[in-house]
PDB file of C-alpha atoms in Angstrom:
ATOM      1  CA  ALA A   1     -17.420   5.695  14.319  1.00 37.00           C
ATOM      2  CA  TYR A   2     -19.573   4.029  11.742  1.00 39.00           C
ATOM      3  CA  GLY A   3     -21.980   1.938  14.452  1.00 42.00           C
ATOM      4  CA  SER A   4     -22.058   0.330  17.562  1.00 43.00           C
ATOM      5  CA  VAL A   5     -19.109  -1.809  18.778  1.00 46.00           C
ATOM      6  CA  THR A   6     -20.315  -5.213  19.748  1.00 48.00           C
ATOM      7  CA  ASN A   7     -18.584  -8.825  20.560  1.00 50.00           C
ATOM      8  CA  ASP A   8     -21.813 -10.768  19.257  1.00 49.00           C
ATOM      9  CA  ALA A   9     -20.396 -13.852  17.795  1.00 49.00           C
ATOM     10  CA  ASP A  10     -24.033 -14.905  16.744  1.00 50.00           C
ATOM     11  CA  ALA A  11     -24.348 -12.018  14.179  1.00 44.00           C
ATOM     12  CA  LEU A  12     -21.597 -14.026  11.999  1.00 47.00           C
ATOM     13  CA  SER A  13     -23.675 -16.603  11.705  1.00 48.00           C
ATOM     14  CA  VAL A  14     -26.643 -14.425  10.509  1.00 50.00           C
ATOM     15  CA  THR A  15     -25.211 -12.261   7.980  1.00 69.00           C
ATOM     16  CA  ARG A  16     -21.817 -11.914   6.049  1.00 83.00           C
ATOM     17  CA  PRO A  17     -19.650  -9.548   7.782  1.00 87.00           C
ATOM     18  CA  ARG A  18     -17.809  -7.236   5.485  1.00 89.00           C
ATOM     19  CA  LEU A  19     -14.572  -5.431   5.743  1.00 89.00           C
ATOM     20  CA  GLY A  20     -13.555  -1.807   4.709  1.00 90.00           C
ATOM     21  CA  ALA A  21     -10.453  -0.501   3.068  1.00 91.00           C
ATOM     22  CA  VAL A  22      -8.802   1.925   0.761  1.00 92.00           C
ATOM     23  CA  SER A  23      -6.050   0.692  -1.030  1.00 92.00           C
ATOM     24  CA  PHE A  24      -3.478   3.386  -2.776  1.00 91.00           C
ATOM     25  CA  LEU A  25      -1.629   1.878  -5.668  1.00 87.00           C
ATOM     26  CA  HIS A  26       1.983   3.742  -5.791  1.00 84.00           C
ATOM     27  CA  ARG A  27       4.309   3.178  -8.651  1.00 81.00           C
ATOM     28  CA  PHE A  28       7.639   4.990  -7.242  1.00 80.00           C
ATOM     29  CA  GLY A  29      10.257   4.657  -4.734  1.00 78.00           C
ATOM     30  CA  SER A  30      11.644   7.418  -2.606  1.00 74.00           C
ATOM     31  CA  ALA A  31      14.520   8.096  -5.200  1.00 75.00           C
ATOM     32  CA  LEU A  32      11.949   8.715  -8.050  1.00 77.00           C
ATOM     33  CA  ASN A  33      12.615   4.819  -9.174  1.00 78.00           C
ATOM     34  CA  ARG A  34       9.916   2.493 -10.333  1.00 79.00           C
ATOM     35  CA  HIS A  35       8.849   0.742  -7.111  1.00 80.00           C
ATOM     36  CA  VAL A  36       5.363  -0.797  -7.638  1.00 81.00           C
ATOM     37  CA  HIS A  37       3.739  -1.284  -4.594  1.00 83.00           C
ATOM     38  CA  LEU A  38       0.389  -0.913  -2.286  1.00 86.00           C
ATOM     39  CA  HIS A  39      -0.647   0.707   0.597  1.00 88.00           C
ATOM     40  CA  VAL A  40      -3.938  -0.448   2.368  1.00 89.00           C
ATOM     41  CA  CYS A  41      -5.961   1.135   5.072  1.00 88.00           C
ATOM     42  CA  ALA A  42      -8.154  -1.339   6.486  1.00 88.00           C
ATOM     43  CA  THR A  43     -10.528  -1.517   9.420  1.00 87.00           C
ATOM     44  CA  ASP A  44      -9.389  -3.515  12.288  1.00 85.00           C
ATOM     45  CA  GLY A  45     -12.587  -5.667  12.282  1.00 86.00           C
ATOM     46  CA  VAL A  46     -15.771  -6.052  10.196  1.00 89.00           C
ATOM     47  CA  PHE A  47     -19.207  -4.431   9.760  1.00 89.00           C
ATOM     48  CA  VAL A  48     -22.391  -6.536  10.417  1.00 89.00           C
ATOM     49  CA  PRO A  49     -25.588  -5.344   9.324  1.00 85.00           C
ATOM     50  CA  ASN A  50     -28.252  -4.463  11.724  1.00 82.00           C
ATOM     51  CA  SER A  51     -32.081  -4.379  11.160  1.00 81.00           C
ATOM     52  CA  ASP A  52     -32.512  -2.263  13.925  1.00 83.00           C
ATOM     53  CA  GLY A  53     -29.904   0.419  12.921  1.00 82.00           C
ATOM     54  CA  PRO A  54     -26.279   1.017  12.132  1.00 84.00           C
ATOM     55  CA  PRO A  55     -24.286  -1.810  11.174  1.00 83.00           C
ATOM     56  CA  ALA A  56     -22.518  -3.172  14.055  1.00 85.00           C
ATOM     57  CA  PHE A  57     -18.916  -3.446  14.334  1.00 86.00           C
ATOM     58  CA  LEU A  58     -16.985  -6.576  15.237  1.00 87.00           C
ATOM     59  CA  PRO A  59     -13.287  -5.529  16.204  1.00 85.00           C
ATOM     60  CA  VAL A  60     -10.228  -8.126  15.759  1.00 83.00           C
ATOM     61  CA  PRO A  61      -7.127  -8.398  18.191  1.00 81.00           C
ATOM     62  CA  PRO A  62      -4.068  -7.000  16.359  1.00 78.00           C
ATOM     63  CA  ILE A  63      -2.218  -9.065  14.123  1.00 82.00           C
ATOM     64  CA  ALA A  64       0.595 -11.198  15.012  1.00 85.00           C
ATOM     65  CA  GLN A  65       4.067 -11.632  13.667  1.00 86.00           C
ATOM     66  CA  VAL A  66       3.388 -15.287  12.482  1.00 89.00           C
ATOM     67  CA  HIS A  67      -0.095 -14.366  10.364  1.00 89.00           C
ATOM     68  CA  LEU A  68       1.978 -11.834   8.731  1.00 88.00           C
ATOM     69  CA  VAL A  69       4.584 -14.184   7.427  1.00 88.00           C
ATOM     70  CA  THR A  70       2.009 -16.686   6.535  1.00 90.00           C
ATOM     71  CA  LEU A  71      -0.108 -14.042   4.699  1.00 88.00           C
ATOM     72  CA  THR A  72       3.091 -12.748   3.138  1.00 88.00           C
ATOM     73  CA  GLU A  73       4.052 -16.073   1.476  1.00 90.00           C
ATOM     74  CA  ARG A  74       0.760 -16.808   0.424  1.00 91.00           C
ATOM     75  CA  VAL A  75       0.314 -13.562  -1.457  1.00 89.00           C
ATOM     76  CA  ARG A  76       3.779 -14.310  -2.803  1.00 90.00           C
ATOM     77  CA  ARG A  77       2.660 -17.678  -4.014  1.00 91.00           C
ATOM     78  CA  ARG A  78      -0.774 -16.213  -5.665  1.00 94.00           C
ATOM     79  CA  VAL A  79       1.449 -13.368  -7.467  1.00 91.00           C
ATOM     80  CA  ILE A  80       3.658 -15.269  -9.001  1.00 92.00           C
ATOM     81  CA  ARG A  81       1.316 -18.128 -10.056  1.00 93.00           C
ATOM     82  CA  TRP A  82      -0.801 -15.181 -11.664  1.00 94.00           C
ATOM     83  CA  PHE A  83       2.288 -13.483 -13.499  1.00 92.00           C
ATOM     84  CA  ARG A  84       2.869 -16.956 -14.803  1.00 93.00           C
ATOM     85  CA  LEU A  85      -1.043 -17.639 -15.911  1.00 94.00           C
ATOM     86  CA  ALA A  86      -0.717 -14.306 -17.810  1.00 94.00           C
ATOM     87  CA  HIS A  87       2.342 -15.226 -19.798  1.00 92.00           C
ATOM     88  CA  LEU A  88       4.253 -12.773 -17.866  1.00 92.00           C
ATOM     89  CA  LEU A  89       6.525 -15.273 -16.542  1.00 91.00           C
ATOM     90  CA  ASP A  90       8.184 -18.424 -18.222  1.00 92.00           C
ATOM     91  CA  ALA A  91       8.035 -21.528 -15.825  1.00 91.00           C
ATOM     92  CA  SER A  92      11.968 -21.312 -15.279  1.00 92.00           C
ATOM     93  CA  ALA A  93      11.608 -17.828 -13.950  1.00 91.00           C
ATOM     94  CA  ALA A  94       8.579 -18.412 -11.850  1.00 90.00           C
ATOM     95  CA  ALA A  95      10.353 -21.730 -10.527  1.00 90.00           C
ATOM     96  CA  ASP A  96      13.342 -19.342  -9.672  1.00 90.00           C
ATOM     97  CA  MET A  97      11.229 -16.753  -7.952  1.00 88.00           C
ATOM     98  CA  PHE A  98       9.424 -19.473  -5.775  1.00 87.00           C
ATOM     99  CA  ALA A  99      13.101 -20.654  -4.841  1.00 88.00           C
ATOM    100  CA  TRP A 100      14.388 -16.975  -3.602  1.00 85.00           C
ATOM    101  CA  GLU A 101      14.924 -17.071   0.172  1.00 80.00           C
ATOM    102  CA  ASN A 102      13.990 -13.280  -0.004  1.00 79.00           C
ATOM    103  CA  SER A 103      10.917 -13.032  -1.785  1.00 74.00           C
ATOM    104  CA  GLY A 104      10.672  -9.508  -2.401  1.00 78.00           C
ATOM    105  CA  PHE A 105       7.376  -9.341  -0.891  1.00 82.00           C
ATOM    106  CA  SER A 106       6.489  -7.832   2.457  1.00 83.00           C
ATOM    107  CA  ILE A 107       3.631  -7.053   4.650  1.00 82.00           C
ATOM    108  CA  ASP A 108       3.837  -4.499   7.343  1.00 80.00           C
ATOM    109  CA  ALA A 109       0.514  -4.140   9.835  1.00 80.00           C
ATOM    110  CA  PHE A 110       2.174  -2.133  12.457  1.00 77.00           C
ATOM    111  CA  VAL A 111       0.589   0.957  11.765  1.00 79.00           C
ATOM    112  CA  ARG A 112      -2.738   1.235  14.063  1.00 76.00           C
ATOM    113  CA  ILE A 113      -5.319   3.598  14.814  1.00 74.00           C
ATOM    114  CA  ALA A 114      -7.317   3.054  17.967  1.00 67.00           C
ATOM    115  CA  ILE A 115     -10.725   4.852  18.905  1.00 62.00           C
ATOM    116  CA  ASN A 116     -10.579   5.397  22.687  1.00 56.00           C
ATOM    117  CA  GLY A 117     -14.350   5.991  23.689  1.00 49.00           C
ATOM    118  CA  ILE A 118     -15.504   8.975  21.552  1.00 47.00           C
ATOM    119  CA  GLN A 119     -12.516  10.741  21.399  1.00 50.00           C
ATOM    120  CA  LEU A 120     -12.894  11.188  17.624  1.00 51.00           C
ATOM    121  CA  ARG A 121     -10.788  14.402  17.442  1.00 55.00           C
ATOM    122  CA  GLY A 122      -7.720  13.061  18.792  1.00 53.00           C
ATOM    123  CA  TYR A 123      -8.452   9.580  16.243  1.00 57.00           C
ATOM    124  CA  CYS A 124      -8.869  12.054  12.968  1.00 66.00           C
ATOM    125  CA  GLN A 125      -5.305  13.624  13.039  1.00 73.00           C
ATOM    126  CA  PRO A 126      -3.669  10.332  13.064  1.00 79.00           C
ATOM    127  CA  LEU A 127      -6.046   8.798  10.701  1.00 79.00           C
ATOM    128  CA  GLU A 128      -5.757  11.843   8.434  1.00 81.00           C
ATOM    129  CA  HIS A 129      -2.045  11.753   8.649  1.00 82.00           C
ATOM    130  CA  LEU A 130      -1.664   8.056   7.493  1.00 84.00           C
ATOM    131  CA  LEU A 131      -4.215   8.624   4.574  1.00 85.00           C
ATOM    132  CA  ARG A 132      -2.268  11.595   3.098  1.00 84.00           C
ATOM    133  CA  TYR A 133       1.032   9.534   3.528  1.00 84.00           C
ATOM    134  CA  CYS A 134      -0.819   6.852   1.578  1.00 85.00           C
ATOM    135  CA  ALA A 135      -2.242   8.888  -1.151  1.00 85.00           C
ATOM    136  CA  ARG A 136       1.268  11.387  -1.723  1.00 82.00           C
ATOM    137  CA  PRO A 137       2.415  12.056  -5.002  1.00 79.00           C
ATOM    138  CA  PRO A 138       6.133  10.765  -6.075  1.00 76.00           C
ATOM    139  CA  CYS A 139       8.060  13.877  -5.429  1.00 74.00           C
ATOM    140  CA  THR A 140       7.249  16.989  -3.564  1.00 71.00           C
ATOM    141  CA  LEU A 141       9.041  20.433  -4.157  1.00 71.00           C
ATOM    142  CA  GLU A 142      10.350  20.449  -0.598  1.00 73.00           C
ATOM    143  CA  ARG A 143      12.450  17.564  -1.795  1.00 70.00           C
ATOM    144  CA  LEU A 144      13.715  18.479  -4.974  1.00 70.00           C
ATOM    145  CA  SER A 145      16.469  21.065  -5.477  1.00 70.00           C
ATOM    146  CA  VAL A 146      18.657  22.389  -8.127  1.00 65.00           C
ATOM    147  CA  LEU A 147      22.486  22.203  -8.123  1.00 56.00           C
ATOM    148  CA  VAL A 148      24.564  23.525 -10.733  1.00 49.00           C
ATOM    149  CA  MET A 149      27.509  21.442 -11.267  1.00 49.00           C
ATOM    150  CA  LEU A 150      30.625  22.908 -13.236  1.00 42.00           C
ATOM    151  CA  SER A 151      32.332  19.873 -13.179  1.00 43.00           C
ATOM    152  CA  ALA A 152      31.815  16.677 -15.845  1.00 45.00           C
ATOM    153  CA  HIS A 153      31.714  14.338 -13.061  1.00 47.00           C
ATOM    154  CA  ARG A 154      28.340  14.212 -11.072  1.00 50.00           C
ATOM    155  CA  PRO A 155      28.444  12.207  -7.943  1.00 49.00           C
ATOM    156  CA  ARG A 156      25.838   9.364  -7.827  1.00 52.00           C
ATOM    157  CA  PRO A 157      23.761   8.232  -4.919  1.00 51.00           C
ATOM    158  CA  GLY A 158      25.370   8.566  -1.855  1.00 51.00           C
ATOM    159  CA  ALA A 159      25.086   7.757   1.674  1.00 48.00           C
ATOM    160  CA  ASN A 160      22.982  10.762   2.599  1.00 58.00           C
ATOM    161  CA  GLY A 161      19.995   9.624   0.557  1.00 63.00           C
ATOM    162  CA  VAL A 162      20.526  12.362  -2.362  1.00 71.00           C
ATOM    163  CA  VAL A 163      20.243  11.046  -6.002  1.00 74.00           C
ATOM    164  CA  ASP A 164      21.840  13.664  -8.386  1.00 77.00           C
ATOM    165  CA  LEU A 165      20.512  13.770 -12.044  1.00 76.00           C
ATOM    166  CA  SER A 166      20.498  15.733 -14.962  1.00 80.00           C
ATOM    167  CA  PRO A 167      17.429  17.552 -16.240  1.00 81.00           C
ATOM    168  CA  PHE A 168      16.916  14.685 -18.868  1.00 85.00           C
ATOM    169  CA  GLU A 169      17.425  11.983 -15.980  1.00 83.00           C
ATOM    170  CA  PHE A 170      15.082  13.405 -14.003  1.00 81.00           C
ATOM    171  CA  LEU A 171      12.027  13.864 -16.820  1.00 84.00           C
ATOM    172  CA  ASP A 172      12.892  10.499 -17.927  1.00 85.00           C
ATOM    173  CA  ARG A 173      12.195   9.500 -14.236  1.00 81.00           C
ATOM    174  CA  LEU A 174       9.276  11.574 -13.581  1.00 82.00           C
ATOM    175  CA  ALA A 175       7.623  10.501 -17.101  1.00 83.00           C
ATOM    176  CA  ASP A 176       7.989   6.802 -16.063  1.00 80.00           C
ATOM    177  CA  LEU A 177       5.941   7.548 -13.198  1.00 79.00           C
ATOM    178  CA  VAL A 178       2.969   9.066 -14.979  1.00 79.00           C
ATOM    179  CA  PRO A 179       0.086   6.490 -14.201  1.00 77.00           C
ATOM    180  CA  PRO A 180      -1.586   5.027 -17.111  1.00 78.00           C
ATOM    181  CA  PRO A 181      -4.635   6.830 -18.438  1.00 84.00           C
ATOM    182  CA  ARG A 182      -8.027   6.268 -16.931  1.00 84.00           C
ATOM    183  CA  LYS A 183      -6.424   3.904 -14.077  1.00 78.00           C
ATOM    184  CA  HIS A 184      -7.660   4.599 -10.594  1.00 80.00           C
ATOM    185  CA  ARG A 185      -4.387   5.050  -8.006  1.00 81.00           C
ATOM    186  CA  HIS A 186      -6.910   4.923  -5.117  1.00 88.00           C
ATOM    187  CA  ARG A 187      -9.537   1.945  -4.656  1.00 90.00           C
ATOM    188  CA  TYR A 188     -12.186   1.261  -2.312  1.00 92.00           C
ATOM    189  CA  HIS A 189     -13.078  -2.019  -0.701  1.00 91.00           C
ATOM    190  CA  GLY A 190     -15.904  -3.479   1.219  1.00 89.00           C
ATOM    191  CA  VAL A 191     -18.205  -1.202   3.374  1.00 87.00           C
ATOM    192  CA  PHE A 192     -16.510   2.061   2.141  1.00 87.00           C
ATOM    193  CA  ALA A 193     -17.154   1.239  -1.672  1.00 85.00           C
TER     194      ALA A 193
END
């Protein structure tokens, strides 16, 4: 959509290719809990400047699972190292985190939206759906309900995925999810910046 598609490998040696991406910082989980994570929508290839017109797009093959495992481990090590250098973790906590079998880090690259020919109408609908999902707020009115409990014993989270909170617990969780002032939750990278 942003230029001609080419497989010319010589273009890479002439100019620096640029990726396009949009990242979304989320501070919440589905139960209004604190769960800091990123959603990133990135192009499946790179853009190369073209002196004759719009930039050329060089597609890449889908990412293999083995590459995701390698990338996840690299991100995990860099984040823990950065937290250590920023004095957010002490040496023993960082060593413990490096030793964990399940690191708590994950990368999912299975959602992919392909352009087939010039069928942009069919392309835009799933792309818009994905971007709306990534930019969603911590809660929606459709997922909230008020339950009047006469009993002093309230049920806690169960198998049905419902989390029962008192009004003060709800406000406490909601206030915890308010982003810091003047911090953008959506960032644009590469050719989209």
